[in-house]
Coordinates of C-alpha atoms in Angstrom, one line a residue:
M1 CA 30.0 -21.2 -44.7
P2 CA 32.7 -19.3 -46.7
T3 CA 36.2 -20.6 -46.0
A4 CA 39.6 -20.1 -47.6
P5 CA 42.4 -22.6 -48.0
V6 CA 45.5 -21.5 -46.1
D7 CA 48.0 -24.4 -46.4
T8 CA 48.8 -27.6 -48.3
R9 CA 47.4 -29.8 -45.5
G10 CA 43.8 -28.8 -46.1
S11 CA 43.5 -26.2 -43.3
V12 CA 40.9 -23.5 -43.8
L13 CA 39.8 -20.2 -42.2
Y14 CA 36.2 -19.1 -42.0
F15 CA 35.3 -15.5 -42.8
E16 CA 32.4 -13.1 -43.3
D17 CA 32.7 -10.4 -46.0
S18 CA 30.7 -7.2 -45.7
G19 CA 31.1 -6.8 -49.5
V20 CA 32.0 -3.9 -51.7
P21 CA 30.6 -0.7 -50.0
N22 CA 28.0 1.0 -52.2
G23 CA 29.6 0.0 -55.5
S24 CA 32.8 1.8 -54.6
T25 CA 36.0 1.2 -56.6
D26 CA 38.4 2.9 -54.2
Y27 CA 37.4 1.4 -50.8
I28 CA 39.8 0.1 -48.2
T29 CA 39.6 -3.5 -47.1
L30 CA 40.0 -4.1 -43.4
F31 CA 40.8 -7.6 -42.2
M32 CA 39.6 -8.0 -38.6
I33 CA 41.0 -10.7 -36.3
H34 CA 39.1 -11.5 -33.1
G35 CA 40.4 -12.1 -29.6
T36 CA 40.2 -14.8 -27.0
C37 CA 36.9 -16.8 -26.7
F38 CA 34.9 -14.1 -28.6
H39 CA 35.1 -14.8 -32.3
S40 CA 34.6 -12.5 -35.3
A41 CA 30.7 -12.4 -35.1
G42 CA 31.3 -9.9 -32.3
F43 CA 32.4 -7.3 -34.9
R44 CA 29.1 -7.4 -36.8
P45 CA 27.7 -4.3 -35.1
I46 CA 30.3 -2.1 -36.9
I47 CA 29.5 -3.3 -40.4
P48 CA 26.9 -0.6 -41.3
F49 CA 29.2 2.1 -40.1
A50 CA 32.2 0.7 -42.0
T51 CA 30.1 0.6 -45.2
Q52 CA 29.2 4.3 -44.7
S53 CA 33.0 5.0 -44.3
N54 CA 33.9 3.2 -47.6
I55 CA 35.5 0.3 -45.7
R56 CA 35.0 -3.3 -46.7
L57 CA 35.2 -5.6 -43.7
V58 CA 36.5 -9.1 -43.7
L59 CA 35.8 -10.8 -40.4
L60 CA 38.1 -13.7 -39.9
N61 CA 37.9 -16.7 -37.5
V62 CA 41.4 -17.9 -36.7
H63 CA 42.6 -21.5 -36.2
G64 CA 40.5 -23.2 -33.6
Y65 CA 37.3 -21.1 -33.9
P66 CA 33.9 -21.8 -35.6
G67 CA 34.2 -22.8 -39.3
S68 CA 38.0 -22.8 -39.2
T69 CA 40.2 -25.8 -38.8
P70 CA 40.3 -26.8 -35.1
Y71 CA 43.5 -27.4 -33.2
S72 CA 44.7 -30.9 -33.2
D73 CA 46.2 -32.5 -30.1
E74 CA 49.5 -32.7 -32.0
E75 CA 49.5 -28.9 -32.6
L76 CA 48.8 -28.2 -29.0
D77 CA 51.5 -30.6 -27.9
R78 CA 54.0 -28.7 -30.1
L79 CA 52.9 -25.5 -28.4
E80 CA 53.9 -27.1 -25.1
G81 CA 57.0 -28.7 -26.6
S82 CA 60.6 -27.4 -27.2
L83 CA 61.3 -23.8 -27.9
E84 CA 61.8 -24.5 -31.6
A85 CA 58.5 -26.5 -31.8
R86 CA 56.7 -23.6 -30.1
K87 CA 58.2 -21.1 -32.5
A88 CA 57.3 -23.2 -35.5
E89 CA 53.7 -23.7 -34.4
L90 CA 53.1 -20.0 -33.9
Q91 CA 54.7 -19.2 -37.2
A92 CA 52.2 -21.5 -38.8
R93 CA 49.4 -19.3 -37.5
G94 CA 51.1 -16.2 -39.0
S95 CA 51.5 -18.1 -42.3
E96 CA 47.8 -19.0 -42.3
L97 CA 46.9 -15.3 -42.0
A98 CA 49.3 -14.3 -44.8
A99 CA 47.9 -17.1 -47.0
F100 CA 44.3 -16.0 -46.3
I101 CA 45.1 -12.3 -47.2
R102 CA 46.9 -13.3 -50.4
W103 CA 43.9 -15.6 -51.3
F104 CA 41.4 -12.8 -50.7
I105 CA 43.3 -10.2 -52.7
I106 CA 43.5 -12.5 -55.7
T107 CA 40.1 -14.0 -55.4
E108 CA 38.2 -10.8 -54.8
K109 CA 40.4 -8.5 -56.9
I110 CA 40.2 -5.8 -54.3
P111 CA 41.7 -2.4 -55.3
P112 CA 45.4 -1.9 -54.6
I113 CA 46.8 1.2 -53.0
S114 CA 46.8 4.2 -55.4
E115 CA 46.7 8.0 -55.2
S116 CA 43.6 10.0 -55.9
S117 CA 43.6 13.2 -57.9
H118 CA 43.7 15.0 -54.6
G119 CA 46.9 13.3 -53.5
V120 CA 45.1 11.0 -51.0
L121 CA 45.9 7.3 -50.7
I122 CA 42.9 5.1 -51.7
G123 CA 42.4 1.4 -51.9
G124 CA 44.6 -1.2 -50.3
L125 CA 44.1 -3.1 -47.1
S126 CA 44.8 -2.9 -43.4
V127 CA 45.0 -5.6 -40.8
L128 CA 43.4 -5.2 -37.4
A129 CA 43.8 -7.6 -34.5
W130 CA 42.0 -7.4 -31.2
S131 CA 43.3 -8.5 -27.9
G132 CA 44.8 -12.0 -28.1
G133 CA 44.4 -12.0 -31.8
N134 CA 47.4 -9.8 -32.0
G135 CA 49.4 -12.9 -31.5
H136 CA 48.5 -14.0 -35.0
S137 CA 49.0 -10.6 -36.8
L138 CA 52.3 -9.9 -35.0
C139 CA 53.6 -13.3 -36.0
M140 CA 52.8 -12.7 -39.6
F141 CA 54.7 -9.4 -39.6
A142 CA 57.5 -10.8 -37.5
H143 CA 58.2 -13.4 -40.1
A144 CA 57.3 -11.5 -43.2
D145 CA 60.9 -12.1 -44.5
R146 CA 59.9 -15.8 -44.9
L147 CA 57.0 -15.0 -47.2
A148 CA 57.4 -16.0 -50.8
E149 CA 58.9 -13.2 -52.9
D150 CA 55.7 -12.8 -55.0
T151 CA 53.6 -12.6 -51.8
R152 CA 55.9 -9.9 -50.4
K153 CA 55.6 -7.9 -53.7
L154 CA 51.8 -8.3 -53.6
F155 CA 51.6 -7.1 -50.0
D156 CA 53.8 -4.1 -50.9
E157 CA 51.1 -3.1 -53.4
Y158 CA 48.3 -3.5 -50.9
L159 CA 49.3 -3.3 -47.2
R160 CA 48.6 0.1 -45.6
S161 CA 48.7 -0.4 -41.9
L162 CA 48.6 -2.8 -39.0
I163 CA 46.3 -2.0 -36.1
L164 CA 46.8 -3.4 -32.6
Y165 CA 43.4 -2.9 -31.0
D166 CA 43.6 -3.4 -27.2
P167 CA 46.5 -5.9 -27.5
S168 CA 46.6 -8.5 -24.7
S169 CA 49.6 -9.1 -22.4
T170 CA 49.7 -12.6 -23.8
A171 CA 50.2 -11.4 -27.4
A172 CA 52.7 -8.8 -26.3
G173 CA 54.6 -11.3 -24.1
T174 CA 54.5 -8.9 -21.1
P175 CA 52.8 -10.4 -18.0
A176 CA 50.9 -7.9 -15.9
P177 CA 51.8 -7.1 -12.3
P178 CA 49.6 -9.0 -9.9
A179 CA 47.5 -5.9 -9.0
L180 CA 46.7 -5.2 -12.6
K181 CA 45.6 -8.7 -13.4
S182 CA 41.9 -8.9 -14.4
I183 CA 41.8 -12.4 -16.0
R184 CA 41.9 -15.2 -13.4
P185 CA 41.2 -18.5 -15.2
D186 CA 39.7 -21.3 -13.1
R187 CA 40.0 -24.6 -15.0
S188 CA 38.0 -26.3 -12.2
L189 CA 34.8 -24.7 -13.6
P190 CA 32.7 -26.3 -16.4
L191 CA 33.7 -25.0 -19.8
E192 CA 30.7 -22.7 -20.3
E193 CA 31.2 -21.1 -16.8
Q194 CA 34.9 -20.6 -17.6
A195 CA 33.9 -18.7 -20.8
I196 CA 31.2 -16.6 -19.1
F197 CA 33.5 -15.8 -16.2
F198 CA 36.2 -14.8 -18.7
G199 CA 33.7 -12.6 -20.6
T200 CA 32.7 -10.8 -17.5
Q201 CA 36.3 -10.0 -16.6
A202 CA 37.3 -9.0 -20.1
S203 CA 34.3 -6.8 -20.8
S204 CA 34.2 -5.0 -17.4
F205 CA 34.9 -1.3 -17.1
Y206 CA 37.9 -0.5 -14.9
P207 CA 39.3 2.8 -13.5
P208 CA 41.0 4.9 -16.2
F209 CA 44.6 3.9 -16.7
T210 CA 47.4 6.4 -17.4
L211 CA 50.4 5.2 -19.4
P212 CA 53.6 5.5 -17.4
D213 CA 56.7 7.2 -18.8
T214 CA 58.9 4.3 -18.0
I215 CA 58.4 0.7 -16.9
P216 CA 60.0 0.2 -13.4
E217 CA 61.8 -3.0 -12.6
T218 CA 59.4 -3.8 -9.8
P219 CA 56.1 -2.1 -10.8
S220 CA 53.7 -1.4 -7.9
Y221 CA 50.0 -0.6 -8.5
A222 CA 47.0 -0.5 -6.2
P223 CA 44.5 -3.3 -7.1
R224 CA 42.4 -2.3 -10.1
V225 CA 38.9 -3.4 -9.3
A226 CA 36.1 -3.6 -12.0
L227 CA 33.7 -0.7 -11.4
H228 CA 30.6 -2.9 -11.0
E229 CA 32.4 -4.7 -8.2
G230 CA 33.1 -1.6 -6.3
P231 CA 31.2 -0.1 -3.4
G232 CA 27.9 1.7 -4.2
A233 CA 25.8 1.8 -7.3
V234 CA 27.4 2.0 -10.7
D235 CA 26.0 3.7 -13.9
P236 CA 24.3 0.9 -15.9
K237 CA 26.4 2.0 -18.9
L238 CA 29.5 0.9 -16.9
Q239 CA 28.2 -2.7 -16.3
P240 CA 30.3 -5.4 -18.2
T241 CA 29.4 -5.6 -21.8
T242 CA 28.4 -9.2 -21.5
F243 CA 25.8 -8.3 -18.8
K244 CA 24.1 -6.1 -21.5
M245 CA 24.0 -8.9 -24.1
T246 CA 21.0 -11.2 -24.4
T247 CA 21.6 -14.9 -23.9
S248 CA 21.4 -15.5 -27.6
E249 CA 23.8 -12.6 -28.4
L250 CA 26.3 -13.9 -26.0
R251 CA 26.1 -17.5 -27.3
S252 CA 26.4 -16.2 -30.9
V253 CA 29.8 -14.5 -30.3
M254 CA 31.4 -16.8 -27.8
H255 CA 33.3 -20.1 -28.6
V256 CA 33.2 -22.2 -25.4
P257 CA 35.2 -25.2 -26.6
I258 CA 38.4 -23.1 -26.9
M259 CA 38.5 -23.2 -23.1
E260 CA 38.9 -26.9 -23.0
R261 CA 42.6 -26.9 -23.7
A262 CA 43.7 -24.6 -26.5
Q263 CA 43.3 -21.3 -24.8
H264 CA 45.0 -22.5 -21.6
V265 CA 48.0 -23.6 -23.7
I266 CA 48.1 -20.2 -25.4
W267 CA 48.0 -18.5 -22.0
S268 CA 51.0 -20.6 -20.8
P269 CA 54.2 -18.8 -19.7
L270 CA 56.0 -21.2 -22.1
L271 CA 54.9 -19.1 -25.1
R272 CA 55.8 -15.7 -23.5
E273 CA 59.3 -15.6 -24.9
V274 CA 58.1 -16.4 -28.4
F275 CA 55.3 -13.8 -28.4
R276 CA 57.8 -11.2 -27.1
E277 CA 60.3 -11.9 -29.8
N278 CA 57.5 -11.6 -32.4
V279 CA 56.7 -8.1 -31.1
R280 CA 60.3 -7.1 -31.4
R281 CA 60.7 -8.4 -35.0
A282 CA 57.3 -7.0 -36.1
L283 CA 57.6 -3.5 -34.6
Y284 CA 61.1 -2.6 -33.3
D285 CA 63.4 -4.3 -35.8
C286 CA 61.6 -5.2 -39.0
R287 CA 64.8 -5.3 -41.0
H288 CA 66.1 -8.4 -42.8
D289 CA 69.3 -9.3 -44.7
D290 CA 68.5 -8.7 -48.4
G291 CA 71.4 -11.1 -49.5
T292 CA 74.0 -8.4 -49.9
G293 CA 74.8 -8.1 -46.2
A294 CA 72.7 -4.9 -45.9
K295 CA 69.6 -4.8 -43.7
K296 CA 66.4 -3.5 -45.2
K297 CA 63.0 -3.1 -43.8
I298 CA 60.5 -5.7 -44.8
L299 CA 57.1 -4.2 -46.0
P300 CA 58.5 -0.7 -45.4
A301 CA 55.4 1.3 -46.1
V302 CA 53.3 -0.3 -43.4
R303 CA 52.3 2.0 -40.6
V304 CA 51.3 0.7 -37.1
H305 CA 48.6 2.1 -34.9
V306 CA 47.9 1.0 -31.3
V307 CA 44.3 1.7 -30.4
W308 CA 43.6 1.3 -26.7
C309 CA 40.8 2.0 -24.3
D310 CA 41.7 3.6 -21.0
M311 CA 39.0 1.7 -19.0
T312 CA 40.1 -1.7 -20.4
L313 CA 41.3 -4.7 -18.4
G314 CA 44.7 -4.5 -16.7
E315 CA 46.5 -7.0 -18.9
V316 CA 45.8 -4.8 -21.9
A317 CA 46.7 -1.6 -20.2
W318 CA 50.0 -3.1 -19.2
A319 CA 50.7 -4.5 -22.7
V320 CA 50.1 -1.0 -24.1
A321 CA 52.3 0.6 -21.5
N322 CA 55.2 -1.7 -22.4
L323 CA 54.7 -1.2 -26.2
N324 CA 54.7 2.6 -25.7
C325 CA 58.0 2.5 -23.7
E326 CA 59.7 -0.1 -25.8
Y327 CA 58.9 1.8 -29.0
K328 CA 60.5 5.0 -27.7
E329 CA 63.6 3.1 -26.9
A330 CA 63.9 1.3 -30.2
A331 CA 66.3 2.5 -32.9
P332 CA 64.5 4.8 -35.3
E333 CA 66.3 3.3 -38.3
A334 CA 65.0 -0.2 -37.4
R335 CA 61.5 0.4 -36.0
R336 CA 58.2 0.8 -37.9
P337 CA 56.3 4.1 -37.5
V338 CA 53.9 3.5 -34.6
E339 CA 51.2 5.9 -33.3
F340 CA 49.1 5.4 -30.1
H341 CA 45.4 6.4 -29.9
K342 CA 43.6 6.4 -26.6
L343 CA 39.8 6.0 -26.5
E344 CA 38.8 7.7 -23.3
G345 CA 36.0 6.0 -21.4
G346 CA 36.1 2.9 -23.5
N347 CA 36.3 -0.7 -22.3
H348 CA 37.7 -3.8 -24.0
F349 CA 34.5 -4.2 -26.1
I350 CA 34.2 -0.6 -27.4
H351 CA 33.4 -2.1 -30.9
W352 CA 30.2 -3.5 -29.4
E353 CA 29.5 -0.6 -27.0
E354 CA 30.2 2.3 -29.4
P355 CA 30.4 0.9 -32.9
A356 CA 30.0 4.3 -34.6
R357 CA 32.7 5.9 -32.5
F358 CA 35.0 3.0 -33.1
V359 CA 34.7 3.0 -36.8
G360 CA 35.1 6.8 -36.8
V361 CA 38.6 6.3 -35.3
L362 CA 39.5 3.5 -37.6
A363 CA 38.4 5.5 -40.7
K364 CA 41.0 8.1 -39.9
I365 CA 44.0 5.8 -39.4
I366 CA 43.7 2.8 -41.7

């Protein structure tokens, strides 16, 4: 199992590498970070389409998932501890991601960003995080000023974009209104049933969501019920994605043990403030004091893309709504360039449902 060292304590992260696409020398490397309970194996269906698009995929399993270092009780205790302890523990996850990317750049000697003879940017890398995985990527960018100077310089040569793919309300630090909540954890269930129940809720198709122009102080929405739970027959295509997986497929992409404690800790309201601050620092005010008293953007060339599906679960829809409104209110001189891309008719698992379409969108924005 391929792993990479990510700290001085012996922690490692597991990854799968699609390899250099067709002998190319100007490909783009895309690091993909999975979401809650469903690990990076779920991205495998997009590999052939990425190769056709001159994209090298690196599918990464974060801390606590198969092949990577598991959470210790001490780490989880810190996530439930003081505010400073919570901040430090989440920063460690961002540091692990940065260390992995640095290691991969150096080890694999991937092509840096350059300009083709036609004036098109080629090479370099982008980082995509799905759902709750955005908690890791946003933490890395939020604290990019803490990276070693040589790492920052290296990233300036390679980093093209950050992609927030269907970001969760947990990662965004924005709890959804009751009527929009789709995920309803039940810790009284056996672990496997918790995971399966979560998968059904997360992979269902919901009525299309329209982003509001503003976020009201007391948002009011009609209950957003999954289409397969509504009255009458539903198109088989609109059944939850997990219903369409075979038993072996579902088991191959799901990590049940995360539901024992770690995921419930991450879902805790205790971390909301930390996640929300990471969003602000990563997207809306990415400046840092350069030592002269002046504020300069860290990793200034990085573009941000929010890719969201309008039939996704309510927590994601609400997170995107907040990101959209907050971005418009942020100071232009402080924020990163952010673009929003709606995938009509897509659910939270569009990478599994429509891999060719999904890669087609990514190829245009990374």
